[in-house]
Every structure is written in structure tokens, then in C-alpha cells.
Amino acid sequence: MTLAPPPPLSSTSGLRLRLAPQPAQGHMALHIDGAWWPHSSDLASELPRLLGDLPHAWGQVTSVLVDEAVWSPFPGRLLVANQVVRLRRTTIQCSPTTVCLLAPGRGRWDLLVVPPAATDAEAGRLIQSMATVVKASVGLGVAVR
């Protein structure tokens, strides 16, 4: 198990994350719940920042499924904010690339991963396309965090 640095305390961490509003109770869950633009392909350093800034309503994420081809080598478990998070690999390449976050008793959230090397314009287009799809599917706006 690898120890991760604690997530930053302020919202000025530079986290690049856009979350879709969650559907009202009784409505079908979204296929993509948001978009995340990590700064690097180092999952062990990027994941604590992401998990530290997720909505409290999502609960404690204990398992993360990622495409191992997208990320530099990473451990099977990571200690984040005194909580063990299991990191699971998949070799099934999805297009677009996503990260799947699992919180027992709360649910599953899938985030589109914008490649770290993307330019601002490329990232903006990808995030906007995610926002447009979400708006069309649930008739809501998108919140930026």
C-alpha cells in the first residue's frame, strides 16, 4: 500500500473537475457523472486531490477502476485521508477514457478523463461535450467545482 499526501485544504488546489447535477430520486442515473482533467498521469498523486474535492453526498469512495494504459504504474491500494482506497485496473480500453468511483451504500460515479497533456482548448471541448450530453439527457445545467 502506498501513502498518498493528504488532499489540499483549500479549494484553490487547481483541481480541474466538472460535475453533472445528480438526477432526482427515482430517475435513471447518468452514464457520465462529470469530467476530470488531471495534471499528470500519476494516479497516486492525482487521485487524493480528486477524492478530497468530491461532494460529501457521494460518500467515501473505497474503490476506483481505471484503464491501466492511461496511467503510469500505480499500487493496488492507496491510503487517502486515513482511508484505504482500492485501485483496480482494467485492460479494456474505453473511448472516451473514464474513471469509475465506487462508494459502498452510496453508488457508482463515472468521470470522463481529459488527457493530462490536452491543451486548454481540447479540454474545454471535451468538457463541454460532456456537459451538452448531460444537459440533453436530464434537462439540467452543469455545476463547475
mmCIF file of N, CA and C in Angstrom:
data_model
loop_
_atom_site.group_PDB
_atom_site.id
_atom_site.type_symbol
_atom_site.label_atom_id
_atom_site.label_comp_id
_atom_site.label_asym_id
_atom_site.label_seq_id
_atom_site.Cartn_x
_atom_site.Cartn_y
_atom_site.Cartn_z
ATOM 1 N N MET A 1 0.856 -1.175 0.000
ATOM 2 C CA MET A 1 0.000 0.000 0.000
ATOM 3 C C MET A 1 0.891 1.224 0.000
ATOM 4 N N THR A 2 0.466 2.227 -0.712
ATOM 5 C CA THR A 2 1.203 3.474 -0.822
ATOM 6 C C THR A 2 0.473 4.559 -0.051
ATOM 7 N N LEU A 3 1.218 5.386 0.653
ATOM 8 C CA LEU A 3 0.625 6.509 1.363
ATOM 9 C C LEU A 3 0.550 7.696 0.424
ATOM 10 N N ALA A 4 -0.612 8.272 0.328
ATOM 11 C CA ALA A 4 -0.805 9.438 -0.525
ATOM 12 C C ALA A 4 -0.737 10.691 0.323
ATOM 13 N N PRO A 5 -0.285 11.787 -0.248
ATOM 14 C CA PRO A 5 -0.302 13.030 0.514
ATOM 15 C C PRO A 5 -1.745 13.413 0.805
ATOM 16 N N PRO A 6 -1.986 14.101 1.916
ATOM 17 C CA PRO A 6 -3.363 14.494 2.210
ATOM 18 C C PRO A 6 -3.879 15.451 1.154
ATOM 19 N N PRO A 7 -5.196 15.420 0.902
ATOM 20 C CA PRO A 7 -5.737 16.358 -0.078
ATOM 21 C C PRO A 7 -5.575 17.780 0.419
ATOM 22 N N PRO A 8 -5.460 18.742 -0.487
ATOM 23 C CA PRO A 8 -5.303 20.126 -0.071
ATOM 24 C C PRO A 8 -6.531 20.596 0.697
ATOM 25 N N LEU A 9 -6.310 21.531 1.615
ATOM 26 C CA LEU A 9 -7.391 22.015 2.456
ATOM 27 C C LEU A 9 -8.232 23.072 1.781
ATOM 28 N N SER A 10 -7.697 23.750 0.811
ATOM 29 C CA SER A 10 -8.460 24.830 0.183
ATOM 30 C C SER A 10 -8.982 24.403 -1.180
ATOM 31 N N SER A 11 -9.941 25.140 -1.678
ATOM 32 C CA SER A 11 -10.481 24.842 -2.998
ATOM 33 C C SER A 11 -9.621 25.455 -4.096
ATOM 34 N N THR A 12 -8.519 26.060 -3.729
ATOM 35 C CA THR A 12 -7.619 26.646 -4.715
ATOM 36 C C THR A 12 -6.544 25.652 -5.126
ATOM 37 N N SER A 13 -6.837 24.360 -4.994
ATOM 38 C CA SER A 13 -5.863 23.311 -5.266
ATOM 39 C C SER A 13 -5.542 23.162 -6.745
ATOM 40 N N GLY A 14 -6.308 23.798 -7.602
ATOM 41 C CA GLY A 14 -6.082 23.640 -9.022
ATOM 42 C C GLY A 14 -6.766 22.406 -9.581
ATOM 43 N N LEU A 15 -7.658 21.798 -8.815
ATOM 44 C CA LEU A 15 -8.387 20.632 -9.290
ATOM 45 C C LEU A 15 -9.264 21.049 -10.459
ATOM 46 N N ARG A 16 -9.170 20.306 -11.528
ATOM 47 C CA ARG A 16 -9.967 20.604 -12.709
ATOM 48 C C ARG A 16 -11.040 19.527 -12.827
ATOM 49 N N LEU A 17 -12.228 19.877 -12.345
ATOM 50 C CA LEU A 17 -13.322 18.916 -12.247
ATOM 51 C C LEU A 17 -14.628 19.607 -12.563
ATOM 52 N N ARG A 18 -15.459 18.972 -13.350
ATOM 53 C CA ARG A 18 -16.802 19.473 -13.636
ATOM 54 C C ARG A 18 -17.752 18.319 -13.383
ATOM 55 N N LEU A 19 -18.739 18.549 -12.508
ATOM 56 C CA LEU A 19 -19.696 17.506 -12.157
ATOM 57 C C LEU A 19 -21.066 17.836 -12.707
ATOM 58 N N ALA A 20 -21.753 16.808 -13.137
ATOM 59 C CA ALA A 20 -23.127 16.967 -13.608
ATOM 60 C C ALA A 20 -24.046 16.930 -12.404
ATOM 61 N N PRO A 21 -25.147 17.668 -12.432
ATOM 62 C CA PRO A 21 -26.106 17.572 -11.341
ATOM 63 C C PRO A 21 -26.663 16.155 -11.303
ATOM 64 N N GLN A 22 -26.881 15.642 -10.111
ATOM 65 C CA GLN A 22 -27.406 14.295 -9.977
ATOM 66 C C GLN A 22 -28.905 14.296 -10.230
ATOM 67 N N PRO A 23 -29.417 13.246 -10.900
ATOM 68 C CA PRO A 23 -30.852 13.191 -11.172
ATOM 69 C C PRO A 23 -31.648 13.077 -9.879
ATOM 70 N N ALA A 24 -32.882 13.557 -9.930
ATOM 71 C CA ALA A 24 -33.757 13.466 -8.764
ATOM 72 C C ALA A 24 -34.018 11.997 -8.461
ATOM 73 N N GLN A 25 -34.384 11.725 -7.218
ATOM 74 C CA GLN A 25 -34.649 10.363 -6.808
ATOM 75 C C GLN A 25 -35.687 9.734 -7.724
ATOM 76 N N GLY A 26 -35.453 8.495 -8.125
ATOM 77 C CA GLY A 26 -36.387 7.808 -8.992
ATOM 78 C C GLY A 26 -36.058 7.927 -10.466
ATOM 79 N N HIS A 27 -35.156 8.833 -10.826
ATOM 80 C CA HIS A 27 -34.755 8.963 -12.225
ATOM 81 C C HIS A 27 -33.532 8.086 -12.489
ATOM 82 N N MET A 28 -33.350 7.725 -13.732
ATOM 83 C CA MET A 28 -32.229 6.876 -14.101
ATOM 84 C C MET A 28 -30.910 7.628 -13.915
ATOM 85 N N ALA A 29 -29.915 6.913 -13.413
ATOM 86 C CA ALA A 29 -28.599 7.513 -13.199
ATOM 87 C C ALA A 29 -27.945 7.841 -14.547
ATOM 88 N N LEU A 30 -27.041 8.807 -14.525
ATOM 89 C CA LEU A 30 -26.327 9.208 -15.729
ATOM 90 C C LEU A 30 -25.217 8.208 -16.035
ATOM 91 N N HIS A 31 -24.855 8.117 -17.318
ATOM 92 C CA HIS A 31 -23.736 7.259 -17.683
ATOM 93 C C HIS A 31 -22.420 7.946 -17.352
ATOM 94 N N ILE A 32 -22.354 9.242 -17.552
ATOM 95 C CA ILE A 32 -21.160 10.022 -17.205
ATOM 96 C C ILE A 32 -21.596 11.081 -16.198
ATOM 97 N N ASP A 33 -20.919 11.089 -15.057
ATOM 98 C CA ASP A 33 -21.305 11.987 -13.971
ATOM 99 C C ASP A 33 -20.478 13.260 -13.916
ATOM 100 N N GLY A 34 -19.494 13.362 -14.780
ATOM 101 C CA GLY A 34 -18.663 14.559 -14.769
ATOM 102 C C GLY A 34 -17.418 14.345 -15.604
ATOM 103 N N ALA A 35 -16.553 15.339 -15.575
ATOM 104 C CA ALA A 35 -15.293 15.274 -16.311
ATOM 105 C C ALA A 35 -14.167 15.715 -15.384
ATOM 106 N N TRP A 36 -13.039 15.035 -15.485
ATOM 107 C CA TRP A 36 -11.877 15.317 -14.642
ATOM 108 C C TRP A 36 -10.669 15.479 -15.546
ATOM 109 N N TRP A 37 -9.945 16.564 -15.332
ATOM 110 C CA TRP A 37 -8.739 16.844 -16.110
ATOM 111 C C TRP A 37 -7.549 16.828 -15.163
ATOM 112 N N PRO A 38 -6.933 15.659 -14.975
ATOM 113 C CA PRO A 38 -5.778 15.597 -14.066
ATOM 114 C C PRO A 38 -4.579 16.342 -14.648
ATOM 115 N N HIS A 39 -3.679 16.752 -13.776
ATOM 116 C CA HIS A 39 -2.480 17.485 -14.194
ATOM 117 C C HIS A 39 -1.404 16.561 -14.755
ATOM 118 N N SER A 40 -1.434 15.277 -14.363
ATOM 119 C CA SER A 40 -0.410 14.331 -14.812
ATOM 120 C C SER A 40 -1.021 12.938 -14.924
ATOM 121 N N SER A 41 -0.224 11.983 -15.379
ATOM 122 C CA SER A 41 -0.676 10.593 -15.477
ATOM 123 C C SER A 41 -0.290 9.794 -14.240
ATOM 124 N N ASP A 42 0.101 10.471 -13.176
ATOM 125 C CA ASP A 42 0.468 9.819 -11.918
ATOM 126 C C ASP A 42 -0.784 9.698 -11.039
ATOM 127 N N LEU A 43 -1.454 8.555 -11.141
ATOM 128 C CA LEU A 43 -2.712 8.351 -10.430
ATOM 129 C C LEU A 43 -2.550 8.492 -8.921
ATOM 130 N N ALA A 44 -1.438 8.014 -8.376
ATOM 131 C CA ALA A 44 -1.227 8.080 -6.932
ATOM 132 C C ALA A 44 -1.155 9.511 -6.412
ATOM 133 N N SER A 45 -0.718 10.447 -7.230
ATOM 134 C CA SER A 45 -0.680 11.841 -6.781
ATOM 135 C C SER A 45 -1.944 12.613 -7.167
ATOM 136 N N GLU A 46 -2.602 12.221 -8.238
ATOM 137 C CA GLU A 46 -3.791 12.940 -8.702
ATOM 138 C C GLU A 46 -5.066 12.532 -7.957
ATOM 139 N N LEU A 47 -5.193 11.254 -7.635
ATOM 140 C CA LEU A 47 -6.424 10.748 -7.035
ATOM 141 C C LEU A 47 -6.763 11.382 -5.681
ATOM 142 N N PRO A 48 -5.817 11.590 -4.777
ATOM 143 C CA PRO A 48 -6.176 12.228 -3.500
ATOM 144 C C PRO A 48 -6.814 13.604 -3.676
ATOM 145 N N ARG A 49 -6.312 14.389 -4.632
ATOM 146 C CA ARG A 49 -6.903 15.703 -4.902
ATOM 147 C C ARG A 49 -8.341 15.568 -5.378
ATOM 148 N N LEU A 50 -8.560 14.611 -6.283
ATOM 149 C CA LEU A 50 -9.910 14.390 -6.807
ATOM 150 C C LEU A 50 -10.852 13.952 -5.686
ATOM 151 N N LEU A 51 -10.471 12.925 -4.941
ATOM 152 C CA LEU A 51 -11.347 12.398 -3.892
ATOM 153 C C LEU A 51 -11.615 13.429 -2.805
ATOM 154 N N GLY A 52 -10.645 14.269 -2.528
ATOM 155 C CA GLY A 52 -10.810 15.294 -1.500
ATOM 156 C C GLY A 52 -11.790 16.396 -1.879
ATOM 157 N N ASP A 53 -12.090 16.529 -3.157
ATOM 158 C CA ASP A 53 -12.963 17.611 -3.598
ATOM 159 C C ASP A 53 -14.324 17.129 -4.112
ATOM 160 N N LEU A 54 -14.602 15.847 -3.965
ATOM 161 C CA LEU A 54 -15.907 15.330 -4.392
ATOM 162 C C LEU A 54 -16.990 15.743 -3.399
ATOM 163 N N PRO A 55 -18.231 15.812 -3.847
ATOM 164 C CA PRO A 55 -19.318 16.168 -2.930
ATOM 165 C C PRO A 55 -19.439 15.159 -1.780
ATOM 166 N N HIS A 56 -19.722 15.654 -0.583
ATOM 167 C CA HIS A 56 -19.877 14.772 0.580
ATOM 168 C C HIS A 56 -20.994 13.760 0.366
ATOM 169 N N ALA A 57 -22.009 14.127 -0.408
ATOM 170 C CA ALA A 57 -23.135 13.230 -0.670
ATOM 171 C C ALA A 57 -22.702 11.963 -1.408
ATOM 172 N N TRP A 58 -21.555 12.006 -2.071
ATOM 173 C CA TRP A 58 -21.082 10.817 -2.779
ATOM 174 C C TRP A 58 -20.554 9.770 -1.813
ATOM 175 N N GLY A 59 -20.323 10.132 -0.576
ATOM 176 C CA GLY A 59 -19.819 9.177 0.408
ATOM 177 C C GLY A 59 -18.331 8.937 0.266
ATOM 178 N N GLN A 60 -17.851 7.942 0.985
ATOM 179 C CA GLN A 60 -16.432 7.597 0.999
ATOM 180 C C GLN A 60 -16.129 6.624 -0.135
ATOM 181 N N VAL A 61 -15.389 7.079 -1.122
ATOM 182 C CA VAL A 61 -15.005 6.226 -2.242
ATOM 183 C C VAL A 61 -13.953 5.244 -1.739
ATOM 184 N N THR A 62 -14.233 3.953 -1.904
ATOM 185 C CA THR A 62 -13.311 2.928 -1.421
ATOM 186 C C THR A 62 -12.668 2.126 -2.544
ATOM 187 N N SER A 63 -13.172 2.282 -3.764
ATOM 188 C CA SER A 63 -12.632 1.526 -4.889
ATOM 189 C C SER A 63 -12.696 2.390 -6.152
ATOM 190 N N VAL A 64 -11.622 2.325 -6.928
ATOM 191 C CA VAL A 64 -11.520 3.104 -8.155
ATOM 192 C C VAL A 64 -11.065 2.171 -9.275
ATOM 193 N N LEU A 65 -11.772 2.197 -10.389
ATOM 194 C CA LEU A 65 -11.435 1.374 -11.544
ATOM 195 C C LEU A 65 -10.950 2.291 -12.659
ATOM 196 N N VAL A 66 -9.746 2.014 -13.160
ATOM 197 C CA VAL A 66 -9.152 2.850 -14.205
ATOM 198 C C VAL A 66 -8.526 1.982 -15.286
ATOM 199 N N ASP A 67 -8.368 2.564 -16.463
ATOM 200 C CA ASP A 67 -7.674 1.923 -17.573
ATOM 201 C C ASP A 67 -6.185 2.054 -17.293
ATOM 202 N N GLU A 68 -5.520 0.908 -17.077
ATOM 203 C CA GLU A 68 -4.109 0.972 -16.695
ATOM 204 C C GLU A 68 -3.207 1.536 -17.783
ATOM 205 N N ALA A 69 -3.650 1.524 -19.037
ATOM 206 C CA ALA A 69 -2.827 2.051 -20.124
ATOM 207 C C ALA A 69 -2.721 3.571 -20.081
ATOM 208 N N VAL A 70 -3.660 4.227 -19.421
ATOM 209 C CA VAL A 70 -3.693 5.694 -19.372
ATOM 210 C C VAL A 70 -2.767 6.244 -18.289
ATOM 211 N N TRP A 71 -2.543 5.465 -17.240
ATOM 212 C CA TRP A 71 -1.828 5.946 -16.056
ATOM 213 C C TRP A 71 -0.456 5.304 -15.932
ATOM 214 N N SER A 72 0.486 6.043 -15.325
ATOM 215 C CA SER A 72 1.782 5.455 -15.016
ATOM 216 C C SER A 72 1.536 4.357 -13.973
ATOM 217 N N PRO A 73 2.499 3.441 -13.777
ATOM 218 C CA PRO A 73 2.271 2.348 -12.826
ATOM 219 C C PRO A 73 1.795 2.872 -11.466
ATOM 220 N N PHE A 74 0.853 2.147 -10.872
ATOM 221 C CA PHE A 74 0.287 2.568 -9.590
ATOM 222 C C PHE A 74 0.053 1.346 -8.713
ATOM 223 N N PRO A 75 -0.009 1.559 -7.388
ATOM 224 C CA PRO A 75 -0.194 0.436 -6.461
ATOM 225 C C PRO A 75 -1.632 -0.080 -6.497
ATOM 226 N N GLY A 76 -1.869 -1.206 -5.833
ATOM 227 C CA GLY A 76 -3.203 -1.775 -5.749
ATOM 228 C C GLY A 76 -4.068 -1.111 -4.699
ATOM 229 N N ARG A 77 -3.420 -0.452 -3.737
ATOM 230 C CA ARG A 77 -4.150 0.255 -2.682
ATOM 231 C C ARG A 77 -3.421 1.557 -2.375
ATOM 232 N N LEU A 78 -4.198 2.539 -1.944
ATOM 233 C CA LEU A 78 -3.654 3.856 -1.651
ATOM 234 C C LEU A 78 -4.330 4.362 -0.387
ATOM 235 N N LEU A 79 -3.570 4.892 0.527
ATOM 236 C CA LEU A 79 -4.144 5.479 1.734
ATOM 237 C C LEU A 79 -4.400 6.959 1.468
ATOM 238 N N VAL A 80 -5.676 7.327 1.471
ATOM 239 C CA VAL A 80 -6.077 8.703 1.189
ATOM 240 C C VAL A 80 -6.910 9.199 2.361
ATOM 241 N N ALA A 81 -6.435 10.225 3.045
ATOM 242 C CA ALA A 81 -7.154 10.814 4.184
ATOM 243 C C ALA A 81 -7.551 9.734 5.189
ATOM 244 N N ASN A 82 -6.599 8.895 5.558
ATOM 245 C CA ASN A 82 -6.792 7.814 6.533
ATOM 246 C C ASN A 82 -7.822 6.783 6.097
ATOM 247 N N GLN A 83 -8.054 6.646 4.802
ATOM 248 C CA GLN A 83 -8.992 5.664 4.249
ATOM 249 C C GLN A 83 -8.277 4.891 3.148
ATOM 250 N N VAL A 84 -8.352 3.569 3.193
ATOM 251 C CA VAL A 84 -7.753 2.752 2.140
ATOM 252 C C VAL A 84 -8.674 2.760 0.927
ATOM 253 N N VAL A 85 -8.096 3.100 -0.213
ATOM 254 C CA VAL A 85 -8.824 3.095 -1.479
ATOM 255 C C VAL A 85 -8.176 2.030 -2.348
ATOM 256 N N ARG A 86 -8.988 1.098 -2.807
ATOM 257 C CA ARG A 86 -8.512 0.039 -3.686
ATOM 258 C C ARG A 86 -8.475 0.549 -5.117
ATOM 259 N N LEU A 87 -7.352 0.368 -5.777
ATOM 260 C CA LEU A 87 -7.199 0.788 -7.166
ATOM 261 C C LEU A 87 -7.241 -0.460 -8.039
ATOM 262 N N ARG A 88 -8.223 -0.505 -8.903
ATOM 263 C CA ARG A 88 -8.391 -1.668 -9.781
ATOM 264 C C ARG A 88 -8.084 -1.258 -11.208
ATOM 265 N N ARG A 89 -7.452 -2.189 -11.901
ATOM 266 C CA ARG A 89 -7.038 -1.939 -13.284
ATOM 267 C C ARG A 89 -7.978 -2.662 -14.245
ATOM 268 N N THR A 90 -8.185 -2.054 -15.383
ATOM 269 C CA THR A 90 -8.861 -2.734 -16.476
ATOM 270 C C THR A 90 -8.008 -2.568 -17.713
ATOM 271 N N THR A 91 -8.003 -3.593 -18.535
ATOM 272 C CA THR A 91 -7.253 -3.513 -19.787
ATOM 273 C C THR A 91 -8.197 -3.238 -20.945
ATOM 274 N N ILE A 92 -9.498 -3.193 -20.659
ATOM 275 C CA ILE A 92 -10.480 -2.870 -21.691
ATOM 276 C C ILE A 92 -10.429 -1.372 -21.921
ATOM 277 N N GLN A 93 -9.972 -0.983 -23.085
ATOM 278 C CA GLN A 93 -9.844 0.439 -23.370
ATOM 279 C C GLN A 93 -11.181 0.999 -23.821
ATOM 280 N N CYS A 94 -11.598 2.051 -23.147
ATOM 281 C CA CYS A 94 -12.859 2.716 -23.481
ATOM 282 C C CYS A 94 -12.540 4.028 -24.175
ATOM 283 N N SER A 95 -13.393 4.393 -25.061
ATOM 284 C CA SER A 95 -13.257 5.699 -25.675
ATOM 285 C C SER A 95 -14.594 6.398 -25.514
ATOM 286 N N PRO A 96 -14.672 7.440 -24.793
ATOM 287 C CA PRO A 96 -13.593 8.148 -24.120
ATOM 288 C C PRO A 96 -13.174 7.428 -22.833
ATOM 289 N N THR A 97 -11.989 7.764 -22.358
ATOM 290 C CA THR A 97 -11.464 7.173 -21.138
ATOM 291 C C THR A 97 -12.242 7.688 -19.933
ATOM 292 N N THR A 98 -12.537 6.778 -19.020
ATOM 293 C CA THR A 98 -13.260 7.157 -17.804
ATOM 294 C C THR A 98 -12.553 6.596 -16.581
ATOM 295 N N VAL A 99 -12.937 7.110 -15.430
ATOM 296 C CA VAL A 99 -12.539 6.560 -14.145
ATOM 297 C C VAL A 99 -13.845 6.270 -13.407
ATOM 298 N N CYS A 100 -13.927 5.094 -12.801
ATOM 299 C CA CYS A 100 -15.140 4.675 -12.101
ATOM 300 C C CYS A 100 -14.877 4.711 -10.602
ATOM 301 N N LEU A 101 -15.681 5.465 -9.876
ATOM 302 C CA LEU A 101 -15.544 5.619 -8.425
ATOM 303 C C LEU A 101 -16.685 4.872 -7.742
ATOM 304 N N LEU A 102 -16.359 4.028 -6.763
ATOM 305 C CA LEU A 102 -17.369 3.245 -6.061
ATOM 306 C C LEU A 102 -17.371 3.581 -4.579
ATOM 307 N N ALA A 103 -18.556 3.844 -4.050
ATOM 308 C CA ALA A 103 -18.737 4.131 -2.626
ATOM 309 C C ALA A 103 -19.806 3.179 -2.092
ATOM 310 N N PRO A 104 -19.444 2.246 -1.212
ATOM 311 C CA PRO A 104 -20.419 1.274 -0.709
ATOM 312 C C PRO A 104 -21.644 1.954 -0.103
ATOM 313 N N GLY A 105 -22.805 1.485 -0.488
ATOM 314 C CA GLY A 105 -24.050 2.026 0.034
ATOM 315 C C GLY A 105 -24.456 3.360 -0.554
ATOM 316 N N ARG A 106 -23.615 3.959 -1.381
ATOM 317 C CA ARG A 106 -23.918 5.268 -1.976
ATOM 318 C C ARG A 106 -24.075 5.194 -3.478
ATOM 319 N N GLY A 107 -23.171 4.456 -4.142
ATOM 320 C CA GLY A 107 -23.312 4.341 -5.576
ATOM 321 C C GLY A 107 -22.009 4.307 -6.336
ATOM 322 N N ARG A 108 -22.172 4.503 -7.624
ATOM 323 C CA ARG A 108 -21.074 4.477 -8.584
ATOM 324 C C ARG A 108 -21.123 5.771 -9.379
ATOM 325 N N TRP A 109 -19.942 6.333 -9.614
ATOM 326 C CA TRP A 109 -19.842 7.549 -10.418
ATOM 327 C C TRP A 109 -18.753 7.349 -11.454
ATOM 328 N N ASP A 110 -19.059 7.729 -12.685
ATOM 329 C CA ASP A 110 -18.111 7.616 -13.788
ATOM 330 C C ASP A 110 -17.761 9.012 -14.276
ATOM 331 N N LEU A 111 -16.465 9.284 -14.303
ATOM 332 C CA LEU A 111 -15.980 10.583 -14.760
ATOM 333 C C LEU A 111 -15.183 10.407 -16.041
ATOM 334 N N LEU A 112 -15.464 11.245 -17.020
ATOM 335 C CA LEU A 112 -14.662 11.313 -18.229
ATOM 336 C C LEU A 112 -13.292 11.841 -17.831
ATOM 337 N N VAL A 113 -12.220 11.206 -18.308
ATOM 338 C CA VAL A 113 -10.869 11.684 -18.004
ATOM 339 C C VAL A 113 -10.330 12.417 -19.220
ATOM 340 N N VAL A 114 -10.086 13.692 -19.045
ATOM 341 C CA VAL A 114 -9.462 14.503 -20.090
ATOM 342 C C VAL A 114 -7.963 14.216 -20.018
ATOM 343 N N PRO A 115 -7.314 13.871 -21.124
ATOM 344 C CA PRO A 115 -5.885 13.576 -21.082
ATOM 345 C C PRO A 115 -5.094 14.735 -20.458
ATOM 346 N N PRO A 116 -4.162 14.416 -19.552
ATOM 347 C CA PRO A 116 -3.387 15.475 -18.897
ATOM 348 C C PRO A 116 -2.665 16.395 -19.865
ATOM 349 N N ALA A 117 -2.244 15.868 -21.001
ATOM 350 C CA ALA A 117 -1.492 16.672 -21.969
ATOM 351 C C ALA A 117 -2.395 17.511 -22.877
ATOM 352 N N ALA A 118 -3.705 17.435 -22.688
ATOM 353 C CA ALA A 118 -4.621 18.193 -23.536
ATOM 354 C C ALA A 118 -4.388 19.693 -23.369
ATOM 355 N N THR A 119 -4.556 20.414 -24.454
ATOM 356 C CA THR A 119 -4.482 21.872 -24.380
ATOM 357 C C THR A 119 -5.758 22.385 -23.720
ATOM 358 N N ASP A 120 -5.752 23.638 -23.325
ATOM 359 C CA ASP A 120 -6.956 24.233 -22.738
ATOM 360 C C ASP A 120 -8.136 24.124 -23.704
ATOM 361 N N ALA A 121 -7.890 24.362 -24.976
ATOM 362 C CA ALA A 121 -8.960 24.314 -25.976
ATOM 363 C C ALA A 121 -9.507 22.894 -26.113
ATOM 364 N N GLU A 122 -8.610 21.892 -26.191
ATOM 365 C CA GLU A 122 -9.050 20.499 -26.305
ATOM 366 C C GLU A 122 -9.849 20.078 -25.074
ATOM 367 N N ALA A 123 -9.330 20.422 -23.903
ATOM 368 C CA ALA A 123 -10.021 20.075 -22.663
ATOM 369 C C ALA A 123 -11.382 20.748 -22.596
ATOM 370 N N GLY A 124 -11.427 21.998 -22.987
ATOM 371 C CA GLY A 124 -12.691 22.725 -22.988
ATOM 372 C C GLY A 124 -13.729 22.073 -23.884
ATOM 373 N N ARG A 125 -13.288 21.633 -25.064
ATOM 374 C CA ARG A 125 -14.213 20.958 -25.992
ATOM 375 C C ARG A 125 -14.722 19.649 -25.400
ATOM 376 N N LEU A 126 -13.826 18.849 -24.813
ATOM 377 C CA LEU A 126 -14.246 17.576 -24.218
ATOM 378 C C LEU A 126 -15.211 17.793 -23.061
ATOM 379 N N ILE A 127 -14.882 18.739 -22.188
ATOM 380 C CA ILE A 127 -15.739 19.002 -21.028
ATOM 381 C C ILE A 127 -17.074 19.567 -21.475
ATOM 382 N N GLN A 128 -17.055 20.437 -22.464
ATOM 383 C CA GLN A 128 -18.310 20.999 -22.963
ATOM 384 C C GLN A 128 -19.169 19.934 -23.629
ATOM 385 N N SER A 129 -18.531 19.003 -24.342
ATOM 386 C CA SER A 129 -19.314 17.935 -24.975
ATOM 387 C C SER A 129 -19.960 17.061 -23.915
ATOM 388 N N MET A 130 -19.261 16.801 -22.806
ATOM 389 C CA MET A 130 -19.844 16.046 -21.700
ATOM 390 C C MET A 130 -21.009 16.834 -21.121
ATOM 391 N N ALA A 131 -20.845 18.114 -20.933
ATOM 392 C CA ALA A 131 -21.894 18.949 -20.357
ATOM 393 C C ALA A 131 -23.122 18.983 -21.256
ATOM 394 N N THR A 132 -22.913 19.062 -22.560
ATOM 395 C CA THR A 132 -24.029 19.101 -23.502
ATOM 396 C C THR A 132 -24.817 17.799 -23.467
ATOM 397 N N VAL A 133 -24.122 16.673 -23.428
ATOM 398 C CA VAL A 133 -24.782 15.366 -23.378
ATOM 399 C C VAL A 133 -25.588 15.242 -22.096
ATOM 400 N N VAL A 134 -25.024 15.659 -20.972
ATOM 401 C CA VAL A 134 -25.716 15.563 -19.692
ATOM 402 C C VAL A 134 -26.944 16.462 -19.685
ATOM 403 N N LYS A 135 -26.803 17.685 -20.155
ATOM 404 C CA LYS A 135 -27.941 18.612 -20.193
ATOM 405 C C LYS A 135 -29.078 18.031 -21.019
ATOM 406 N N ALA A 136 -28.741 17.474 -22.166
ATOM 407 C CA ALA A 136 -29.769 16.915 -23.043
ATOM 408 C C ALA A 136 -30.461 15.723 -22.399
ATOM 409 N N SER A 137 -29.709 14.918 -21.633
ATOM 410 C CA SER A 137 -30.300 13.708 -21.076
ATOM 411 C C SER A 137 -31.155 13.956 -19.846
ATOM 412 N N VAL A 138 -30.867 14.998 -19.061
ATOM 413 C CA VAL A 138 -31.635 15.242 -17.860
ATOM 414 C C VAL A 138 -32.293 16.618 -17.816
ATOM 415 N N GLY A 139 -32.011 17.453 -18.783
ATOM 416 C CA GLY A 139 -32.621 18.769 -18.833
ATOM 417 C C GLY A 139 -32.132 19.716 -17.754
ATOM 418 N N LEU A 140 -30.865 19.570 -17.352
ATOM 419 C CA LEU A 140 -30.304 20.402 -16.285
ATOM 420 C C LEU A 140 -29.024 21.062 -16.736
ATOM 421 N N GLY A 141 -28.568 22.009 -15.942
ATOM 422 C CA GLY A 141 -27.282 22.638 -16.174
ATOM 423 C C GLY A 141 -26.164 21.808 -15.561
ATOM 424 N N VAL A 142 -24.940 22.274 -15.672
ATOM 425 C CA VAL A 142 -23.789 21.583 -15.137
ATOM 426 C C VAL A 142 -23.069 22.493 -14.155
ATOM 427 N N ALA A 143 -22.700 21.959 -13.019
ATOM 428 C CA ALA A 143 -22.004 22.722 -11.990
ATOM 429 C C ALA A 143 -20.512 22.560 -12.147
ATOM 430 N N VAL A 144 -19.769 23.611 -11.984
ATOM 431 C CA VAL A 144 -18.316 23.555 -12.013
ATOM 432 C C VAL A 144 -17.818 23.626 -10.590
ATOM 433 N N ARG A 145 -16.892 22.723 -10.243
ATOM 434 C CA ARG A 145 -16.323 22.724 -8.905
ATOM 435 C C ARG A 145 -14.874 23.064 -9.017
#
